[in-house]
PDB file of C-alpha atoms in Angstrom:
ATOM      1  CA  MET X  17      80.901-134.181-190.681  1.00 34.00           C
ATOM      2  CA  GLU X  18      78.483-131.808-190.168  1.00 36.00           C
ATOM      3  CA  PHE X  19      75.139-132.454-191.429  1.00 38.00           C
ATOM      4  CA  PRO X  20      72.665-129.126-192.068  1.00 44.00           C
ATOM      5  CA  LEU X  21      69.673-129.605-189.682  1.00 38.00           C
ATOM      6  CA  PRO X  22      66.235-130.154-191.344  1.00 46.00           C
ATOM      7  CA  SER X  23      63.640-126.594-191.473  1.00 47.00           C
ATOM      8  CA  PHE X  24      61.699-127.718-188.798  1.00 45.00           C
ATOM      9  CA  ALA X  25      64.882-128.314-186.209  1.00 40.00           C
ATOM     10  CA  ARG X  26      66.038-124.547-186.962  1.00 43.00           C
ATOM     11  CA  SER X  27      65.417-122.240-183.842  1.00 45.00           C
ATOM     12  CA  SER X  28      63.441-120.040-185.696  1.00 54.00           C
ATOM     13  CA  SER X  29      61.101-122.757-187.156  1.00 87.00           C
ATOM     14  CA  VAL X  30      60.900-124.484-183.859  1.00 91.00           C
ATOM     15  CA  LYS X  31      59.206-121.232-182.505  1.00 93.00           C
ATOM     16  CA  ASP X  32      56.630-121.223-184.975  1.00 95.00           C
ATOM     17  CA  TYR X  33      55.637-125.249-184.581  1.00 96.00           C
ATOM     18  CA  ILE X  34      55.746-124.642-180.906  1.00 95.00           C
ATOM     19  CA  ALA X  35      53.164-121.322-181.356  1.00 96.00           C
ATOM     20  CA  LEU X  36      50.880-123.606-183.555  1.00 97.00           C
ATOM     21  CA  THR X  37      50.375-125.921-180.566  1.00 97.00           C
ATOM     22  CA  LYS X  38      48.826-122.691-178.348  1.00 97.00           C
ATOM     23  CA  PRO X  39      50.859-123.760-175.216  1.00 97.00           C
ATOM     24  CA  ARG X  40      48.572-121.611-172.701  1.00 95.00           C
ATOM     25  CA  VAL X  41      45.388-122.958-173.951  1.00 96.00           C
ATOM     26  CA  THR X  42      47.199-126.850-174.045  1.00 98.00           C
ATOM     27  CA  TRP X  43      48.317-126.181-170.488  1.00 97.00           C
ATOM     28  CA  LEU X  44      44.796-125.391-169.371  1.00 97.00           C
ATOM     29  CA  ILE X  45      43.240-128.405-170.945  1.00 98.00           C
ATOM     30  CA  VAL X  46      46.393-130.595-169.120  1.00 98.00           C
ATOM     31  CA  MET X  47      45.343-129.043-165.925  1.00 98.00           C
ATOM     32  CA  SER X  48      41.820-129.867-166.730  1.00 98.00           C
ATOM     33  CA  ALA X  49      42.341-133.387-167.107  1.00 98.00           C
ATOM     34  CA  ALA X  50      44.869-133.410-164.338  1.00 98.00           C
ATOM     35  CA  VAL X  51      41.955-132.777-162.020  1.00 98.00           C
ATOM     36  CA  GLY X  52      39.572-135.086-163.564  1.00 98.00           C
ATOM     37  CA  TYR X  53      42.445-137.912-163.218  1.00 97.00           C
ATOM     38  CA  PHE X  54      42.963-136.877-159.517  1.00 96.00           C
ATOM     39  CA  PHE X  55      39.118-137.060-158.706  1.00 96.00           C
ATOM     40  CA  GLY X  56      39.046-140.094-160.655  1.00 95.00           C
ATOM     41  CA  ARG X  57      41.778-142.440-159.099  1.00 89.00           C
ATOM     42  CA  LEU X  58      40.196-145.167-156.916  1.00 76.00           C
ATOM     43  CA  GLY X  59      43.213-146.048-155.483  1.00 73.00           C
ATOM     44  CA  PRO X  60      46.889-145.062-154.636  1.00 73.00           C
ATOM     45  CA  TRP X  61      48.407-142.616-156.833  1.00 73.00           C
ATOM     46  CA  SER X  62      50.100-144.023-160.194  1.00 82.00           C
ATOM     47  CA  ILE X  63      52.493-140.872-161.201  1.00 90.00           C
ATOM     48  CA  TRP X  64      53.305-142.600-164.398  1.00 93.00           C
ATOM     49  CA  ALA X  65      49.731-143.208-165.279  1.00 94.00           C
ATOM     50  CA  LEU X  66      48.956-139.519-164.363  1.00 96.00           C
ATOM     51  CA  VAL X  67      52.214-138.330-166.581  1.00 97.00           C
ATOM     52  CA  HIS X  68      50.892-140.457-169.624  1.00 98.00           C
ATOM     53  CA  THR X  69      47.743-138.848-169.122  1.00 98.00           C
ATOM     54  CA  MET X  70      48.928-135.356-169.289  1.00 98.00           C
ATOM     55  CA  ILE X  71      51.359-136.137-172.210  1.00 98.00           C
ATOM     56  CA  GLY X  72      48.282-137.938-174.441  1.00 99.00           C
ATOM     57  CA  THR X  73      46.064-135.110-173.582  1.00 99.00           C
ATOM     58  CA  ALA X  74      48.642-132.490-174.578  1.00 99.00           C
ATOM     59  CA  LEU X  75      49.880-133.988-177.702  1.00 99.00           C
ATOM     60  CA  ILE X  76      45.833-134.025-179.148  1.00 99.00           C
ATOM     61  CA  ALA X  77      45.351-130.713-177.726  1.00 98.00           C
ATOM     62  CA  SER X  78      48.439-129.179-179.527  1.00 98.00           C
ATOM     63  CA  GLY X  79      47.339-131.453-182.478  1.00 98.00           C
ATOM     64  CA  THR X  80      43.563-129.940-182.587  1.00 98.00           C
ATOM     65  CA  ALA X  81      45.276-126.391-182.252  1.00 98.00           C
ATOM     66  CA  ALA X  82      47.514-126.754-185.220  1.00 98.00           C
ATOM     67  CA  LEU X  83      45.131-128.430-187.384  1.00 98.00           C
ATOM     68  CA  ASN X  84      42.416-125.394-186.202  1.00 98.00           C
ATOM     69  CA  GLN X  85      44.886-122.827-187.523  1.00 97.00           C
ATOM     70  CA  TRP X  86      45.623-124.950-190.635  1.00 97.00           C
ATOM     71  CA  TYR X  87      41.849-124.473-191.244  1.00 96.00           C
ATOM     72  CA  GLU X  88      41.528-121.013-190.267  1.00 95.00           C
ATOM     73  CA  ARG X  89      44.712-119.701-191.628  1.00 95.00           C
ATOM     74  CA  ASP X  90      42.771-117.574-194.275  1.00 93.00           C
ATOM     75  CA  ALA X  91      40.826-116.018-191.968  1.00 93.00           C
ATOM     76  CA  ASP X  92      43.384-115.365-189.370  1.00 92.00           C
ATOM     77  CA  ARG X  93      45.096-113.165-192.111  1.00 93.00           C
ATOM     78  CA  GLN X  94      42.243-110.739-191.991  1.00 91.00           C
ATOM     79  CA  MET X  95      42.483-110.217-188.074  1.00 91.00           C
ATOM     80  CA  ARG X  96      45.237-107.776-186.562  1.00 90.00           C
ATOM     81  CA  ARG X  97      44.894-110.219-183.363  1.00 90.00           C
ATOM     82  CA  THR X  98      45.901-113.428-185.247  1.00 90.00           C
ATOM     83  CA  GLN X  99      47.619-112.190-188.632  1.00 90.00           C
ATOM     84  CA  MET X 100      51.160-112.709-187.291  1.00 92.00           C
ATOM     85  CA  ARG X 101      50.450-116.397-186.645  1.00 94.00           C
ATOM     86  CA  PRO X 102      53.217-118.675-188.433  1.00 94.00           C
ATOM     87  CA  LEU X 103      50.607-119.429-191.210  1.00 95.00           C
ATOM     88  CA  PRO X 104      49.067-116.473-192.180  1.00 93.00           C
ATOM     89  CA  SER X 105      52.269-114.826-192.006  1.00 92.00           C
ATOM     90  CA  GLY X 106      53.987-117.394-194.200  1.00 91.00           C
ATOM     91  CA  ARG X 107      56.503-118.556-191.601  1.00 92.00           C
ATOM     92  CA  LEU X 108      55.208-122.037-192.315  1.00 94.00           C
ATOM     93  CA  ALA X 109      54.064-123.868-195.183  1.00 94.00           C
ATOM     94  CA  PRO X 110      50.550-125.073-194.890  1.00 94.00           C
ATOM     95  CA  ASN X 111      51.296-128.487-195.664  1.00 96.00           C
ATOM     96  CA  ASN X 112      53.911-128.620-192.589  1.00 95.00           C
ATOM     97  CA  ALA X 113      51.515-127.650-190.104  1.00 96.00           C
ATOM     98  CA  LEU X 114      49.054-129.897-191.555  1.00 97.00           C
ATOM     99  CA  TRP X 115      51.132-133.052-191.119  1.00 97.00           C
ATOM    100  CA  PHE X 116      52.659-131.393-187.870  1.00 98.00           C
ATOM    101  CA  GLY X 117      49.029-131.540-186.349  1.00 98.00           C
ATOM    102  CA  ILE X 118      47.821-134.853-187.802  1.00 98.00           C
ATOM    103  CA  ALA X 119      51.092-136.363-186.223  1.00 98.00           C
ATOM    104  CA  LEU X 120      50.646-134.933-182.685  1.00 98.00           C
ATOM    105  CA  ALA X 121      47.033-135.876-182.828  1.00 98.00           C
ATOM    106  CA  VAL X 122      47.561-139.584-183.880  1.00 98.00           C
ATOM    107  CA  ALA X 123      50.639-139.745-181.216  1.00 98.00           C
ATOM    108  CA  GLY X 124      48.468-138.221-178.449  1.00 99.00           C
ATOM    109  CA  GLY X 125      45.804-140.586-179.098  1.00 98.00           C
ATOM    110  CA  LEU X 126      47.936-143.608-179.071  1.00 98.00           C
ATOM    111  CA  GLU X 127      49.708-142.323-175.911  1.00 98.00           C
ATOM    112  CA  LEU X 128      46.247-142.602-174.400  1.00 98.00           C
ATOM    113  CA  GLY X 129      45.376-145.697-175.744  1.00 98.00           C
ATOM    114  CA  LEU X 130      48.393-147.792-175.164  1.00 98.00           C
ATOM    115  CA  ALA X 131      49.821-146.039-172.162  1.00 97.00           C
ATOM    116  CA  VAL X 132      46.538-145.378-169.958  1.00 96.00           C
ATOM    117  CA  ASN X 133      43.046-146.745-171.417  1.00 96.00           C
ATOM    118  CA  TRP X 134      41.244-146.755-174.577  1.00 98.00           C
ATOM    119  CA  LEU X 135      38.100-145.117-173.239  1.00 98.00           C
ATOM    120  CA  ALA X 136      40.362-141.827-172.539  1.00 98.00           C
ATOM    121  CA  SER X 137      41.980-141.740-176.078  1.00 98.00           C
ATOM    122  CA  GLY X 138      38.389-142.089-177.609  1.00 98.00           C
ATOM    123  CA  LEU X 139      37.160-139.370-175.563  1.00 99.00           C
ATOM    124  CA  GLY X 140      40.496-137.230-176.867  1.00 98.00           C
ATOM    125  CA  ILE X 141      39.951-138.101-180.444  1.00 98.00           C
ATOM    126  CA  PHE X 142      36.237-137.471-179.915  1.00 98.00           C
ATOM    127  CA  THR X 143      36.931-134.007-178.597  1.00 98.00           C
ATOM    128  CA  LEU X 144      39.388-133.485-181.560  1.00 98.00           C
ATOM    129  CA  ILE X 145      36.307-134.520-184.073  1.00 98.00           C
ATOM    130  CA  MET X 146      33.753-131.872-182.390  1.00 98.00           C
ATOM    131  CA  TYR X 147      36.088-129.430-182.097  1.00 98.00           C
ATOM    132  CA  LEU X 148      37.652-129.417-185.928  1.00 98.00           C
ATOM    133  CA  PHE X 149      34.634-130.719-187.905  1.00 97.00           C
ATOM    134  CA  LEU X 150      31.776-129.223-185.984  1.00 97.00           C
ATOM    135  CA  TYR X 151      32.676-126.193-183.729  1.00 97.00           C
ATOM    136  CA  THR X 152      35.452-124.346-186.520  1.00 96.00           C
ATOM    137  CA  PRO X 153      33.273-124.801-189.808  1.00 96.00           C
ATOM    138  CA  LEU X 154      30.416-123.297-187.753  1.00 96.00           C
ATOM    139  CA  LYS X 155      32.278-120.285-186.768  1.00 94.00           C
ATOM    140  CA  GLN X 156      31.773-118.678-190.189  1.00 92.00           C
ATOM    141  CA  LYS X 157      27.830-119.692-189.709  1.00 94.00           C
ATOM    142  CA  THR X 158      26.394-118.850-186.746  1.00 95.00           C
ATOM    143  CA  TRP X 159      26.992-117.212-183.586  1.00 94.00           C
ATOM    144  CA  TRP X 160      25.705-120.645-181.826  1.00 96.00           C
ATOM    145  CA  SER X 161      28.864-122.352-182.535  1.00 95.00           C
ATOM    146  CA  THR X 162      30.303-120.842-179.218  1.00 96.00           C
ATOM    147  CA  THR X 163      27.469-123.064-177.576  1.00 96.00           C
ATOM    148  CA  VAL X 164      28.523-125.973-179.696  1.00 97.00           C
ATOM    149  CA  GLY X 165      32.384-125.229-179.293  1.00 97.00           C
ATOM    150  CA  ALA X 166      31.683-125.534-175.649  1.00 98.00           C
ATOM    151  CA  PHE X 167      31.229-129.095-175.748  1.00 98.00           C
ATOM    152  CA  PRO X 168      34.604-130.273-176.816  1.00 98.00           C
ATOM    153  CA  GLY X 169      35.891-127.365-174.601  1.00 98.00           C
ATOM    154  CA  ALA X 170      34.554-129.099-171.359  1.00 98.00           C
ATOM    155  CA  MET X 171      35.930-132.768-172.694  1.00 99.00           C
ATOM    156  CA  PRO X 172      39.175-132.551-170.499  1.00 99.00           C
ATOM    157  CA  PRO X 173      38.150-133.506-167.263  1.00 99.00           C
ATOM    158  CA  LEU X 174      36.632-136.325-168.453  1.00 99.00           C
ATOM    159  CA  ILE X 175      39.396-137.398-170.260  1.00 99.00           C
ATOM    160  CA  GLY X 176      41.493-137.210-167.210  1.00 98.00           C
ATOM    161  CA  TYR X 177      38.659-139.339-165.017  1.00 98.00           C
ATOM    162  CA  ALA X 178      38.373-141.917-167.661  1.00 98.00           C
ATOM    163  CA  ALA X 179      41.900-142.273-167.635  1.00 97.00           C
ATOM    164  CA  ALA X 180      41.875-143.112-163.893  1.00 96.00           C
ATOM    165  CA  ALA X 181      38.976-144.795-163.220  1.00 95.00           C
ATOM    166  CA  GLY X 182      38.252-146.395-166.406  1.00 95.00           C
ATOM    167  CA  LYS X 183      34.763-145.085-166.721  1.00 96.00           C
ATOM    168  CA  LEU X 184      32.707-141.630-166.160  1.00 98.00           C
ATOM    169  CA  THR X 185      30.337-141.348-163.152  1.00 97.00           C
ATOM    170  CA  PRO X 186      28.401-138.392-161.930  1.00 97.00           C
ATOM    171  CA  GLU X 187      31.555-136.807-160.462  1.00 97.00           C
ATOM    172  CA  ALA X 188      33.248-136.655-163.965  1.00 98.00           C
ATOM    173  CA  TRP X 189      30.388-134.608-165.515  1.00 99.00           C
ATOM    174  CA  VAL X 190      30.211-132.178-162.527  1.00 98.00           C
ATOM    175  CA  LEU X 191      33.702-131.321-163.262  1.00 99.00           C
ATOM    176  CA  ALA X 192      32.656-130.791-167.085  1.00 99.00           C
ATOM    177  CA  ALA X 193      30.137-128.940-166.240  1.00 99.00           C
ATOM    178  CA  ILE X 194      31.750-126.353-164.499  1.00 99.00           C
ATOM    179  CA  LEU X 195      34.524-126.171-167.470  1.00 98.00           C
ATOM    180  CA  PHE X 196      31.310-125.557-169.795  1.00 99.00           C
ATOM    181  CA  LEU X 197      29.688-123.124-167.999  1.00 99.00           C
ATOM    182  CA  TRP X 198      33.176-121.209-167.565  1.00 98.00           C
ATOM    183  CA  GLN X 199      33.978-120.821-171.145  1.00 98.00           C
ATOM    184  CA  PHE X 200      31.027-118.292-172.026  1.00 98.00           C
ATOM    185  CA  PRO X 201      32.152-115.413-170.086  1.00 97.00           C
ATOM    186  CA  HIS X 202      35.538-116.105-171.155  1.00 97.00           C
ATOM    187  CA  PHE X 203      34.907-116.398-175.036  1.00 97.00           C
ATOM    188  CA  TYR X 204      32.370-113.751-175.049  1.00 96.00           C
ATOM    189  CA  ALA X 205      34.790-111.279-173.480  1.00 96.00           C
ATOM    190  CA  ILE X 206      37.282-112.017-176.218  1.00 96.00           C
ATOM    191  CA  ALA X 207      34.350-111.721-178.933  1.00 95.00           C
ATOM    192  CA  TRP X 208      33.641-108.584-177.613  1.00 94.00           C
ATOM    193  CA  MET X 209      37.164-106.887-177.490  1.00 94.00           C
ATOM    194  CA  TYR X 210      37.996-108.360-180.858  1.00 94.00           C
ATOM    195  CA  ARG X 211      34.586-107.810-182.559  1.00 93.00           C
ATOM    196  CA  GLU X 212      36.090-105.850-185.319  1.00 92.00           C
ATOM    197  CA  ASP X 213      38.181-108.443-186.051  1.00 91.00           C
ATOM    198  CA  TYR X 214      35.569-111.203-186.091  1.00 92.00           C
ATOM    199  CA  SER X 215      33.633-109.131-188.228  1.00 91.00           C
ATOM    200  CA  ARG X 216      36.497-108.576-191.193  1.00 91.00           C
ATOM    201  CA  ALA X 217      37.527-112.127-191.045  1.00 90.00           C
ATOM    202  CA  GLY X 218      33.448-113.311-191.498  1.00 91.00           C
ATOM    203  CA  ILE X 219      33.343-114.812-188.314  1.00 92.00           C
ATOM    204  CA  LYS X 220      29.834-114.895-186.897  1.00 92.00           C
ATOM    205  CA  MET X 221      30.131-114.187-183.035  1.00 94.00           C
ATOM    206  CA  LEU X 222      27.602-112.720-181.197  1.00 93.00           C
ATOM    207  CA  PRO X 223      28.958-109.398-180.825  1.00 92.00           C
ATOM    208  CA  VAL X 224      29.301-109.010-184.329  1.00 92.00           C
ATOM    209  CA  VAL X 225      25.982-110.417-184.970  1.00 92.00           C
ATOM    210  CA  GLU X 226      24.407-108.217-182.420  1.00 91.00           C
ATOM    211  CA  PRO X 227      26.896-105.217-181.981  1.00 88.00           C
ATOM    212  CA  ASP X 228      25.116-103.291-179.558  1.00 88.00           C
ATOM    213  CA  GLY X 229      26.725-105.487-176.943  1.00 86.00           C
ATOM    214  CA  GLY X 230      23.440-105.960-174.919  1.00 89.00           C
ATOM    215  CA  SER X 231      22.704-109.832-176.065  1.00 92.00           C
ATOM    216  CA  THR X 232      26.561-110.589-175.262  1.00 94.00           C
ATOM    217  CA  ALA X 233      26.462-108.996-171.846  1.00 94.00           C
ATOM    218  CA  ARG X 234      23.461-110.799-171.255  1.00 95.00           C
ATOM    219  CA  GLN X 235      25.068-114.230-171.919  1.00 96.00           C
ATOM    220  CA  ILE X 236      27.911-113.290-169.666  1.00 96.00           C
ATOM    221  CA  LEU X 237      25.564-112.438-166.682  1.00 96.00           C
ATOM    222  CA  LEU X 238      23.425-115.533-167.466  1.00 97.00           C
ATOM    223  CA  TYR X 239      26.497-118.405-167.459  1.00 98.00           C
ATOM    224  CA  SER X 240      28.064-116.419-164.525  1.00 98.00           C
ATOM    225  CA  VAL X 241      24.947-117.161-162.440  1.00 98.00           C
ATOM    226  CA  LEU X 242      24.798-120.733-163.236  1.00 98.00           C
ATOM    227  CA  LEU X 243      28.228-121.486-162.636  1.00 98.00           C
ATOM    228  CA  ILE X 244      28.096-120.613-159.002  1.00 98.00           C
ATOM    229  CA  PRO X 245      25.575-123.441-157.718  1.00 98.00           C
ATOM    230  CA  ILE X 246      27.029-125.853-160.344  1.00 98.00           C
ATOM    231  CA  SER X 247      30.618-125.037-159.217  1.00 98.00           C
ATOM    232  CA  LEU X 248      29.226-126.035-155.411  1.00 98.00           C
ATOM    233  CA  LEU X 249      28.189-129.336-156.444  1.00 98.00           C
ATOM    234  CA  PRO X 250      31.745-130.932-155.877  1.00 98.00           C
ATOM    235  CA  ARG X 251      30.876-130.050-152.025  1.00 97.00           C
ATOM    236  CA  TRP X 252      27.514-131.432-152.161  1.00 96.00           C
ATOM    237  CA  MET X 253      28.536-134.512-153.709  1.00 96.00           C
ATOM    238  CA  GLY X 254      31.172-135.231-151.186  1.00 95.00           C
ATOM    239  CA  MET X 255      34.327-134.773-153.327  1.00 96.00           C
ATOM    240  CA  THR X 256      35.482-131.660-151.717  1.00 97.00           C
ATOM    241  CA  GLY X 257      35.542-130.063-148.262  1.00 96.00           C
ATOM    242  CA  SER X 258      34.227-126.964-147.011  1.00 96.00           C
ATOM    243  CA  VAL X 259      37.060-124.648-147.530  1.00 97.00           C
ATOM    244  CA  TYR X 260      36.509-125.218-151.328  1.00 98.00           C
ATOM    245  CA  MET X 261      32.484-124.255-151.055  1.00 98.00           C
ATOM    246  CA  PHE X 262      33.498-121.210-149.349  1.00 98.00           C
ATOM    247  CA  GLY X 263      36.393-120.481-151.529  1.00 98.00           C
ATOM    248  CA  ALA X 264      34.258-121.671-154.841  1.00 98.00           C
ATOM    249  CA  LEU X 265      31.637-119.539-153.412  1.00 98.00           C
ATOM    250  CA  ALA X 266      33.845-116.276-153.312  1.00 98.00           C
ATOM    251  CA  LEU X 267      35.562-117.057-156.932  1.00 98.00           C
ATOM    252  CA  GLY X 268      32.013-117.177-158.477  1.00 98.00           C
ATOM    253  CA  LEU X 269      30.566-113.902-156.844  1.00 98.00           C
ATOM    254  CA  TRP X 270      33.737-112.180-158.008  1.00 98.00           C
ATOM    255  CA  TYR X 271      33.435-113.804-161.550  1.00 97.00           C
ATOM    256  CA  LEU X 272      29.835-112.643-161.337  1.00 97.00           C
ATOM    257  CA  TYR X 273      30.841-109.251-160.482  1.00 96.00           C
ATOM    258  CA  SER X 274      33.276-108.688-163.580  1.00 96.00           C
ATOM    259  CA  GLY X 275      29.825-109.780-165.432  1.00 94.00           C
ATOM    260  CA  VAL X 276      27.461-107.741-164.044  1.00 95.00           C
ATOM    261  CA  ARG X 277      29.803-104.376-164.439  1.00 95.00           C
ATOM    262  CA  VAL X 278      30.522-105.438-168.311  1.00 93.00           C
ATOM    263  CA  THR X 279      26.457-105.380-168.469  1.00 90.00           C
ATOM    264  CA  PHE X 280      26.025-102.029-167.201  1.00 91.00           C
ATOM    265  CA  ASP X 281      29.287-100.504-169.197  1.00 88.00           C
ATOM    266  CA  ARG X 282      29.519-102.201-172.254  1.00 89.00           C
ATOM    267  CA  THR X 283      33.467-101.214-172.982  1.00 91.00           C
ATOM    268  CA  LYS X 284      36.462-103.212-174.275  1.00 91.00           C
ATOM    269  CA  LEU X 285      38.056-102.270-170.591  1.00 92.00           C
ATOM    270  CA  ARG X 286      35.088-104.294-168.920  1.00 94.00           C
ATOM    271  CA  ALA X 287      35.313-107.076-171.293  1.00 94.00           C
ATOM    272  CA  ARG X 288      39.085-107.278-170.445  1.00 95.00           C
ATOM    273  CA  LYS X 289      38.123-107.649-166.969  1.00 96.00           C
ATOM    274  CA  VAL X 290      35.898-110.216-167.340  1.00 96.00           C
ATOM    275  CA  LEU X 291      38.763-112.054-169.217  1.00 96.00           C
ATOM    276  CA  LEU X 292      41.290-111.488-166.664  1.00 97.00           C
ATOM    277  CA  ALA X 293      38.530-112.738-164.007  1.00 97.00           C
ATOM    278  CA  SER X 294      38.154-115.781-166.476  1.00 97.00           C
ATOM    279  CA  VAL X 295      41.488-116.709-166.913  1.00 96.00           C
ATOM    280  CA  LEU X 296      42.544-116.363-162.889  1.00 98.00           C
ATOM    281  CA  TYR X 297      38.967-118.437-161.763  1.00 98.00           C
ATOM    282  CA  LEU X 298      39.603-121.607-162.980  1.00 98.00           C
ATOM    283  CA  PRO X 299      43.187-122.251-162.013  1.00 97.00           C
ATOM    284  CA  LEU X 300      42.324-120.961-158.228  1.00 98.00           C
ATOM    285  CA  LEU X 301      39.122-122.947-158.106  1.00 98.00           C
ATOM    286  CA  TYR X 302      41.015-126.109-159.574  1.00 98.00           C
ATOM    287  CA  GLY X 303      43.623-125.640-156.452  1.00 98.00           C
ATOM    288  CA  LEU X 304      40.873-125.395-154.068  1.00 98.00           C
ATOM    289  CA  MET X 305      39.667-128.532-155.246  1.00 97.00           C
ATOM    290  CA  VAL X 306      43.119-130.641-155.061  1.00 96.00           C
ATOM    291  CA  LEU X 307      43.679-128.535-151.599  1.00 96.00           C
ATOM    292  CA  ASP X 308      40.492-129.721-149.963  1.00 95.00           C
ATOM    293  CA  PRO X 309      39.459-133.135-151.405  1.00 94.00           C
ATOM    294  CA  THR X 310      37.424-135.719-149.112  1.00 90.00           C
ATOM    295  CA  ARG X 311      39.861-138.338-149.926  1.00 74.00           C
ATOM    296  CA  LEU X 312      43.894-138.288-150.874  1.00 65.00           C
TER     297      LEU X 312
END
């Protein structure tokens, strides 16, 4: 006897539910949490604690992404870049996405709390609250939403560090500071590339409010400059060795170079180069960290 599969188990729907979780963004979040765990551990590796940390973080990140898309489904319908997402395209019902996101977030909070520790769980839930209840509504009110959103965006290393150490030390905050600063060139580049889309949707990104691009370019340049000394702090604090220091300096100068170029040539092509530099910078920096630690 055969039973029909529920709608969420059909292949086309499965792809749409997966799309709700923003897998590439979630992977970056999980990677950041794993780096935090790597530097937060006080003794020998506990592979299962790391696995639970990554799973719990992934679930909360996925739930947050789904709930964000549920909230922004009308705005997404106005943007060419997002109008084919599962909700604005009509492939998924809003209520299904809402309960899917809630289920993932609750599961992630419980996974971290029961399998790791409640500090990590609390940080994860706090990240969700900041993202959904502060950053997301502010996007249609002020371009300062980018700054507000950078705070929950910087939380993953803190979650991972807390999962390993059960507390937050200055080393954890350094990792968070690097991720905090990295976000500004990344997101301002995206905002410049899709400023017409954001304008149509009523989202007040900086390139929409000041369309000449001068302020956006200066913000990209400012945070690219600030990132260089902050990215060297792991060496100064004894977290990493000299290989990391020179590698981080080279990566920072490359990231800055892309920012300098967009300052003098405010085009989509240059903004895309900044975006490319950003998506390569962070994994490479993390790779240097875990390959050149001062303790294993």
